[in-house]
Coordinates of C-alpha atoms in Angstrom, one line a residue:
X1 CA 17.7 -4.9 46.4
X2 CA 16.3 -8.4 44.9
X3 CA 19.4 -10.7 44.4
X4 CA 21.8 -8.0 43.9
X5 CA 19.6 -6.0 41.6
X6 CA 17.7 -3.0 43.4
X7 CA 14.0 -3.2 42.7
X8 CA 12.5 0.2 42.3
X9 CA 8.6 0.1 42.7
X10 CA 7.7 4.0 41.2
X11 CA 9.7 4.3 38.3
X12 CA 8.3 4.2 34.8
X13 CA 9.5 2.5 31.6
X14 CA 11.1 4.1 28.9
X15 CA 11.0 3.4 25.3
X16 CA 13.5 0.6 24.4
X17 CA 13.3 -0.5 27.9
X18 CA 15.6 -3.4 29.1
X19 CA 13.0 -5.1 31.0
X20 CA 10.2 -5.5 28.3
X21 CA 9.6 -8.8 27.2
X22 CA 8.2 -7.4 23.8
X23 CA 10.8 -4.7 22.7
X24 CA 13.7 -5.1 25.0
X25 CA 16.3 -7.3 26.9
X26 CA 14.1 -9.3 28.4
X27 CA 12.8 -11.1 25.6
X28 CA 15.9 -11.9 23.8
X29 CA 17.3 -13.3 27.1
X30 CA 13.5 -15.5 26.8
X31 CA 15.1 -16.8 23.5
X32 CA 18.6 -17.5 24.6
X33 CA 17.3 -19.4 28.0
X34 CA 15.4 -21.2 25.9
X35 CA 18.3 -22.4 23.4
X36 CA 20.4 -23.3 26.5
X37 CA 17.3 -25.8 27.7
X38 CA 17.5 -27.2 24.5
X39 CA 21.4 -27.9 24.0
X40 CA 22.1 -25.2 21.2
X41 CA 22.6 -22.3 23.6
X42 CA 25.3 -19.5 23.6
X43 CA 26.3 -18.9 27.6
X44 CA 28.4 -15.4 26.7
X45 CA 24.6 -14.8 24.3
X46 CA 22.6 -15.6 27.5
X47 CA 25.1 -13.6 30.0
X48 CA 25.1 -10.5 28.0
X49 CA 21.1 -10.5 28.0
X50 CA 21.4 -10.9 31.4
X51 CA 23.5 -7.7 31.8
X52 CA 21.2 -5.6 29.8
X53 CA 18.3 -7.0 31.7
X54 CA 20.1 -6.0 34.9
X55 CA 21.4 -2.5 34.3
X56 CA 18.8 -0.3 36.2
X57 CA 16.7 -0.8 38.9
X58 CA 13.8 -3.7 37.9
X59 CA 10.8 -2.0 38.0
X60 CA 7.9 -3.7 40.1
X61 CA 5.6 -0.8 40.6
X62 CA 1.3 -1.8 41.0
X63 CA 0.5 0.5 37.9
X64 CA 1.3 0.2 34.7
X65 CA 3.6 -3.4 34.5
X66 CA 2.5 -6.8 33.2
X67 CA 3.5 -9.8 31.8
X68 CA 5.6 -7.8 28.8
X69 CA 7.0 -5.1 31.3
X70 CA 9.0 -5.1 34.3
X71 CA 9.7 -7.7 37.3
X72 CA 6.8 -9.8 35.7
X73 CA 9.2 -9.9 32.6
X74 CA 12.1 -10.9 34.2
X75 CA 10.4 -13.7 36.0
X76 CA 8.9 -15.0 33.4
X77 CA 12.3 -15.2 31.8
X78 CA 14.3 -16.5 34.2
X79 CA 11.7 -19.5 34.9
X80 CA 13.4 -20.6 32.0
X81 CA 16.6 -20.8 33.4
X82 CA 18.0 -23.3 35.8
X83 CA 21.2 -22.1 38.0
X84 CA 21.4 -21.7 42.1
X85 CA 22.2 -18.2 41.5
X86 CA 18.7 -17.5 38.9
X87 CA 16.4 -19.3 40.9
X88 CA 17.3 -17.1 44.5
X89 CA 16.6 -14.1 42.1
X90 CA 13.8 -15.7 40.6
X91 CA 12.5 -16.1 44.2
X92 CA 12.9 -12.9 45.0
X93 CA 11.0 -11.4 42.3
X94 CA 8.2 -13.9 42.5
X95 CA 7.4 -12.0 45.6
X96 CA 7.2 -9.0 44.1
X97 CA 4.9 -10.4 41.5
X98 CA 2.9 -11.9 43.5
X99 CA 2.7 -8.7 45.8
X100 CA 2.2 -6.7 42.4
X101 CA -0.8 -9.4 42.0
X102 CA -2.4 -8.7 44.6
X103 CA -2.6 -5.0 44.2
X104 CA -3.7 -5.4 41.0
X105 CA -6.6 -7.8 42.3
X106 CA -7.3 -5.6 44.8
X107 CA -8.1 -2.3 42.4
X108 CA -10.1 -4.6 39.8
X109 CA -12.5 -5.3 42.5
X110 CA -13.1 -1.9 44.0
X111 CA -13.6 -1.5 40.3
X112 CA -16.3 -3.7 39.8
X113 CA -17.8 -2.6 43.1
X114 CA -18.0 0.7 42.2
X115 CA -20.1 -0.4 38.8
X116 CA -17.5 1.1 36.8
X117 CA -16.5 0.1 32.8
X118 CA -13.3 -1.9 32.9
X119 CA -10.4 -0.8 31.4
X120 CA -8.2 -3.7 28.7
X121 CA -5.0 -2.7 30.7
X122 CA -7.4 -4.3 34.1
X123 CA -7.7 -8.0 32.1
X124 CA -5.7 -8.4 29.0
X125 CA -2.4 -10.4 28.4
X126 CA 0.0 -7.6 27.7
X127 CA -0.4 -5.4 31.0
X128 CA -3.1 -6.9 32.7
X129 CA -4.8 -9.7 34.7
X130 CA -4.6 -12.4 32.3
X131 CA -0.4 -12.1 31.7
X132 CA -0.1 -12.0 35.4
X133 CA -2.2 -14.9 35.4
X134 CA 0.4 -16.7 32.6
X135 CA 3.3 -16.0 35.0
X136 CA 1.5 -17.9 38.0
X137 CA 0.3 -21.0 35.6
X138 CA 4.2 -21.3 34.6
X139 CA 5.5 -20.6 38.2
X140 CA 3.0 -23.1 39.6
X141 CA 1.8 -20.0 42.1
X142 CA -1.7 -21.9 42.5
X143 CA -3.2 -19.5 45.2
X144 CA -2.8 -16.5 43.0
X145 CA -3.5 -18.2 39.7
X146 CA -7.0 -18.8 41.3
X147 CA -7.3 -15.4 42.3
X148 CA -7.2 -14.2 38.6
X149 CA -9.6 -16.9 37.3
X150 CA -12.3 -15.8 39.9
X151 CA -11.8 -12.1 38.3
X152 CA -12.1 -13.3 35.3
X153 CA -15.3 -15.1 35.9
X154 CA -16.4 -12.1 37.4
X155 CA -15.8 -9.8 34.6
X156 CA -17.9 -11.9 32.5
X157 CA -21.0 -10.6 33.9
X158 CA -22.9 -8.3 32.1
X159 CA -22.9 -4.7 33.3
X160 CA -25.7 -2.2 32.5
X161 CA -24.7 1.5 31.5
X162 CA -27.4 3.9 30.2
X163 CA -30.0 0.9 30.4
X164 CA -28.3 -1.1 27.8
X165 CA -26.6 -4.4 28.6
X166 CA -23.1 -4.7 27.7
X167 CA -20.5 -7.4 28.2
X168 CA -18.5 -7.2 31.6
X169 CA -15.6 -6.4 29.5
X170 CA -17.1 -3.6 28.0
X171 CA -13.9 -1.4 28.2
X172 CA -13.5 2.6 28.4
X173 CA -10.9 3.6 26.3
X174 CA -7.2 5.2 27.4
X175 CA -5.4 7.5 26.8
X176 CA -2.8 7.4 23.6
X177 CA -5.1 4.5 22.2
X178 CA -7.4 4.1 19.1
X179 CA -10.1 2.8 20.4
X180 CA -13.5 4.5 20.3
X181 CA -14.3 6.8 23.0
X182 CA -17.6 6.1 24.2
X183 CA -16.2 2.1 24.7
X184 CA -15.1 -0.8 22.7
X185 CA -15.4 -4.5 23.1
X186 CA -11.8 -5.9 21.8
X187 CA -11.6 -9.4 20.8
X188 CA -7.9 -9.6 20.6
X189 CA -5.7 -12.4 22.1
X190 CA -3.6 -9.4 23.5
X191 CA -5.6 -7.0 24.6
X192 CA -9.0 -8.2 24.3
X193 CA -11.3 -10.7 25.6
X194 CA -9.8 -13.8 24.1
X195 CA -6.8 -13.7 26.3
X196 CA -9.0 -14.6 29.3
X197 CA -10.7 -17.1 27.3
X198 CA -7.5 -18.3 26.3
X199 CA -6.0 -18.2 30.0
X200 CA -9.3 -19.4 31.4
X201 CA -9.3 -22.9 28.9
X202 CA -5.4 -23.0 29.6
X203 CA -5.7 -23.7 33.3
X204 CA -8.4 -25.8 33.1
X205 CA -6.5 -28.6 30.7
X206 CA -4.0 -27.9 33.6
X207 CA -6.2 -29.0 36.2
X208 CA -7.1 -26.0 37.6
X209 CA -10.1 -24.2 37.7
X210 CA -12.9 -21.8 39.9
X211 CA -16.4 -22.0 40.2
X212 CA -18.2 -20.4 37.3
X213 CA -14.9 -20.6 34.9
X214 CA -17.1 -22.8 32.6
X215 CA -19.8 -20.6 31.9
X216 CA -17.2 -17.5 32.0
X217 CA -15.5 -19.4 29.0
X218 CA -19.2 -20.2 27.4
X219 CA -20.2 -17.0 27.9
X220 CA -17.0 -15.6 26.0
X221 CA -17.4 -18.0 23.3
X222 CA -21.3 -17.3 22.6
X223 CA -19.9 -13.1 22.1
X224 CA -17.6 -14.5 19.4
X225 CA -20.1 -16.4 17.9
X226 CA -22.2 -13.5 17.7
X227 CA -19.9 -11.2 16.1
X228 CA -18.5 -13.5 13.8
X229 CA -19.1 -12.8 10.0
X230 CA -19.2 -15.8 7.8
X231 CA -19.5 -19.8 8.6
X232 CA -17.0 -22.4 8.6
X233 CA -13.6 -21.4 6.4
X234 CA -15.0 -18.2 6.3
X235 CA -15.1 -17.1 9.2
X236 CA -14.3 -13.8 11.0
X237 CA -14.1 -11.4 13.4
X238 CA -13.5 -7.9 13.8
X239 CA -10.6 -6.1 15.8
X240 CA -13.2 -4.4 18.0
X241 CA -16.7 -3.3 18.1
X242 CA -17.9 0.3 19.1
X243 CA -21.0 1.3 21.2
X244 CA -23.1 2.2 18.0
X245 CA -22.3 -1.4 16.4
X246 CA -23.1 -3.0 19.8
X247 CA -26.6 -1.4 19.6
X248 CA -27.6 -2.4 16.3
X249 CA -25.8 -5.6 16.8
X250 CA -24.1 -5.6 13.5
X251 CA -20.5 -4.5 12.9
X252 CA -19.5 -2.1 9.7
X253 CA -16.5 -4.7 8.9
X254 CA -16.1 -4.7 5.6
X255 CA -13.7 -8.5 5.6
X256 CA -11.0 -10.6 7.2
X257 CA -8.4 -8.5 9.5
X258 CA -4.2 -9.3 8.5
X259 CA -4.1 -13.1 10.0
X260 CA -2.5 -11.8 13.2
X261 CA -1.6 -13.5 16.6
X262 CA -2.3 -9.9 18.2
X263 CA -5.8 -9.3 16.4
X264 CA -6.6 -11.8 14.0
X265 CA -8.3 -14.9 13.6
X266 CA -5.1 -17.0 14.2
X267 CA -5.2 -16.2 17.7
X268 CA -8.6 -16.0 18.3
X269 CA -9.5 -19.4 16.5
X270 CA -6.6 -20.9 18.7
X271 CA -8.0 -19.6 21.9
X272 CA -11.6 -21.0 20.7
X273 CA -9.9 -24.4 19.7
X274 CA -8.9 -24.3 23.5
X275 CA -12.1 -23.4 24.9
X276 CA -13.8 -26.6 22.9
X277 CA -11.1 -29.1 24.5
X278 CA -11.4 -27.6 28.0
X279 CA -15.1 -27.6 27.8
X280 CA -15.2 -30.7 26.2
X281 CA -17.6 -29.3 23.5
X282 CA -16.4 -31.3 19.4
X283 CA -18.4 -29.1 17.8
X284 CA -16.7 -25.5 18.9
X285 CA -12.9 -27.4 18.4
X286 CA -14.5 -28.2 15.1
X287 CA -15.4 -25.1 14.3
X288 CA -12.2 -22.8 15.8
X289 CA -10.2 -25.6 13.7
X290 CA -12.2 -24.4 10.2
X291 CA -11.8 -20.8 10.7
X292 CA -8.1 -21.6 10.9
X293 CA -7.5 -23.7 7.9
X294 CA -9.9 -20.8 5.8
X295 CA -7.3 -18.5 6.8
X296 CA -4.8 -20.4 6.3
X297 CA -6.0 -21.0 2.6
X298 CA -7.1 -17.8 2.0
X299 CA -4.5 -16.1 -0.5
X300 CA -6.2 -12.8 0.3
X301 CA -5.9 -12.7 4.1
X302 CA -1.9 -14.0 3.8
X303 CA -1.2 -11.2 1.7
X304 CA -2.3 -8.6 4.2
X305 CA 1.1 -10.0 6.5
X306 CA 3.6 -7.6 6.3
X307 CA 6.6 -9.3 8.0
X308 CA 7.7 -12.0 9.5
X309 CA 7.3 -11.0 13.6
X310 CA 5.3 -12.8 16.2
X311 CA 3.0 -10.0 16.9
X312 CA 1.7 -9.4 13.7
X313 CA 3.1 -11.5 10.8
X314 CA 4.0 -14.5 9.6
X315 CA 5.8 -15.8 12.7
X316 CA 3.1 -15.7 15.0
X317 CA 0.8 -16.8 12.1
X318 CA 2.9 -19.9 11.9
X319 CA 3.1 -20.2 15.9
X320 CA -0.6 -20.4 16.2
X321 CA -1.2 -22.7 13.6
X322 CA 1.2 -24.8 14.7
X323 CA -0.2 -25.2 18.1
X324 CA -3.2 -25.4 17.0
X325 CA -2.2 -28.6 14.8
X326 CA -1.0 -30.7 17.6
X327 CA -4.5 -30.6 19.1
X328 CA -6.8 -30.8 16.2
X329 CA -8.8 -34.1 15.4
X330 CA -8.4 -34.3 11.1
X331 CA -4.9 -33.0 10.4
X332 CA -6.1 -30.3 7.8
X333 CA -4.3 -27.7 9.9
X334 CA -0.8 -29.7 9.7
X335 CA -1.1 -30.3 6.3
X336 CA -1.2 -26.3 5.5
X337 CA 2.0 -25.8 7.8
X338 CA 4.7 -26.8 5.0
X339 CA 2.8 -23.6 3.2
X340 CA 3.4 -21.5 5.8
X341 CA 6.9 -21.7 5.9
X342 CA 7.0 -21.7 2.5
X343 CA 5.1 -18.7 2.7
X344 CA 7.8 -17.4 5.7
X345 CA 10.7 -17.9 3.1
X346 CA 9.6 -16.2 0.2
X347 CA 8.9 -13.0 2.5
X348 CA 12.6 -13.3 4.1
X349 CA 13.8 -13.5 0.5
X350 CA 11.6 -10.8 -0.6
X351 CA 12.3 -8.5 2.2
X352 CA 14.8 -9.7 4.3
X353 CA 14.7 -10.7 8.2
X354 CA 13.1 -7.9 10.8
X355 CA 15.6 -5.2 11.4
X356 CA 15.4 -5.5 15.0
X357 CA 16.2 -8.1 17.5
X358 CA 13.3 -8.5 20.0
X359 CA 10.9 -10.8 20.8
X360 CA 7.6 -9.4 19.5
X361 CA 8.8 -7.4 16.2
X362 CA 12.3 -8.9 15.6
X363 CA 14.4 -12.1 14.8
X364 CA 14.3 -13.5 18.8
X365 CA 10.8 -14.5 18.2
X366 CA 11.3 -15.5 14.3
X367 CA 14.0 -18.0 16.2
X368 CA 11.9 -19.1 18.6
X369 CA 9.6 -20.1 16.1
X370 CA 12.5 -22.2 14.3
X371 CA 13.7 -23.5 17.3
X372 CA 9.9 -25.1 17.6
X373 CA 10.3 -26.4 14.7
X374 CA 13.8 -28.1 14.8
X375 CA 11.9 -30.6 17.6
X376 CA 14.6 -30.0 20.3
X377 CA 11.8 -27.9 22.0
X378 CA 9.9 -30.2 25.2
X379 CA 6.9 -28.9 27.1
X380 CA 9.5 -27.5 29.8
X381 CA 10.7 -24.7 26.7
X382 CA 7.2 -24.0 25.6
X383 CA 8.2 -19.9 25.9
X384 CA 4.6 -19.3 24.0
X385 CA 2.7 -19.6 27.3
X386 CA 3.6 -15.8 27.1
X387 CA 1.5 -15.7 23.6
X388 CA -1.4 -18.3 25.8
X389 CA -0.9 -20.4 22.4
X390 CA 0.6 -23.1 23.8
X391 CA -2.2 -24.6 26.1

């Protein structure tokens, strides 16, 4: 039992799951901590979450739980929170997590020892190393946030199959997944590449950092240079690449990707706007800050959003830009938000709000996004560290 809830460490999540910060419970509870931080919360809101949260066992298993899933979930959530009675069963999870961290470690290793291709679910931000790594930064766990930087470094050093060189985060695909069966290299903020880079520049503004997490980050950065189509406000990147594009070195995409947080440049510009402030380097913050505002401007790639979530609409468009406005050096990027929401509105009166009420594909994160925007929010309620948007 953790704090009155029994923690079961085999079972496996369902669909609609209570304890998944991206579809269930957990992160409309995120939402309604958050408006109780702020002064505009709803305790019988916030309780009820809690009770759906609660109602089997939380799940803190070694295989197949992250950030989005699980006890990492909960925790994440209920750092948000600040009763006696939340922080002992905060506590108690954070053992778990950090237990469920080390496990994790411990298999990515013997992985790389064994000279075998990662795997996204080993690194990325939903289930992997990287959202683990976001739960540690927030929790102020320092000895295992540093344990997950060194992996990271580690990952980014190239690996050889079949005599050609790949990047360390070559990955081999799963099972139930799209990508290309012989390998993929993903450069998405959720399961790709850039959420390292992203957690990587993160920690260091924070003050923390390994040996070699610079050139892990440059390293990163020169791959996304190297795949990007297009200069300036045009540039672009693709979702992945496959083994045949890596060996010609060119990739068959035919244009900008929907302007995602998930996939698209939003995220990935953000995350490269991060790297250039942690490294200290104008010219790649310059440069992260044009693709956005080509984006942005581009009539073409907005059109391609489909609703208004955080995973893969407007919201999340509007989340990244907006992040990425507080840190840029001209002010181009704030002067395209009023657009944006302008942008937002005309889809909710188009199409009306998302028909479900979760955090990743509903209205909790489209309110999370308005609550940003109403200024009550503080650097103690920034709930996007789980997006690694809000450096």
């Amino acid at each position: 039992m953790v704090g009155g809830a029994p923690v079961n460490p085999t079972a496996q999540a369902a669909p609609g799951w209570p304890q998944s910060l991206y579809s269930g419970a957990a992160g409309i509870a995120l939402l309604q901590a958050v408006k109780e931080l702020v002064g505009v919360g709803d305790r019988e809101a916030m309780r009820a979450c809690a009770e759906s949260m609660f109602r089997m066992p939380i799940m803190a298993g070694t295989k197949g739980f992250g950030l989005y899933e699980g006890a990492p979930a909960v925790a994440y959530v209920l750092t948000f929170t600040d009763t006696p009675s939340t922080e002992r069963l905060l506590s108690a999870l954070d053992g778990h997590v950090r237990r469920m961290t080390t496990s994790r470690l411990e298999a990515a290793r013997a992985r790389l020892e064994s000279g075998q291709p990662a795997k996204t679910a080993e690194f990325d931000l939903i289930s992997g190393l990287a959202g683990f790594g976001v739960y540690h930064l927030r929790r102020g766990n320092i000895g295992e946030l540093q344990g997950i930087l060194s992996h990271l470094v580690q990952l980014c050093e190239p690996i050889t199959d079949g005599g050609q060189t790949l990047p360390g985060w070559w990955s081999i695909s799963e099972a139930g997944t799209a990508w290309p069966a012989d390998g993929h290299g993903n450069f998405g903020l959720a399961h790709g590449i850039t959420g390292p880079l992203a957690l990587l520049a993160t920690s260091s503004l924070r003050g923390y950092t390994v040996p070699g997490q610079e050139r892990a980050m440059t390293r990163i950065c020169q791959w996304l240079d190297d795949w990007r189509t297009g200069d300036g406000r045009s540039a672009h990147w693709p979702e992945w690449i496959d083994l045949q594009e890596q060996r010609r070195g060119s990739t068959a995409s035919m244009g900008p990707k929907r302007p995602s947080w998930c996939y698209g440049t939003p995220g990935i510009a953000r995350a490269l706007q991060l790297a250039g402030r942690a490294l200290g380097d104008a010219a790649l913050q310059e440069y992260a800050e044009q693709a956005l505002a080509g984006c942005l401007l581009d009539p073409q790639q907005l059109a391609l959003l489909t609703d208004a979530s955080l995973c893969h609409g407007w919201s999340g468009l509007i989340q990244a830009a907006r992040r990425a406005a507080e840190d840029e050096k001209d002010g181009q990027l704030s002067d395209l938000l009023p657009r944006l929401w302008a942008g937002l509105t005309t889809h909710l009166e188009e199409h009306g709000p998302p028909a479900r009420s979760t955090l990743m594909e509903g209205t909790a994160g489209l309110d999370l996004v308005r609550l940003d925007d109403s200024k009550c929010a503080t650097p103690e309620t920034s709930w996007d560290l789980c997006l690694l948007l809000s450096g």
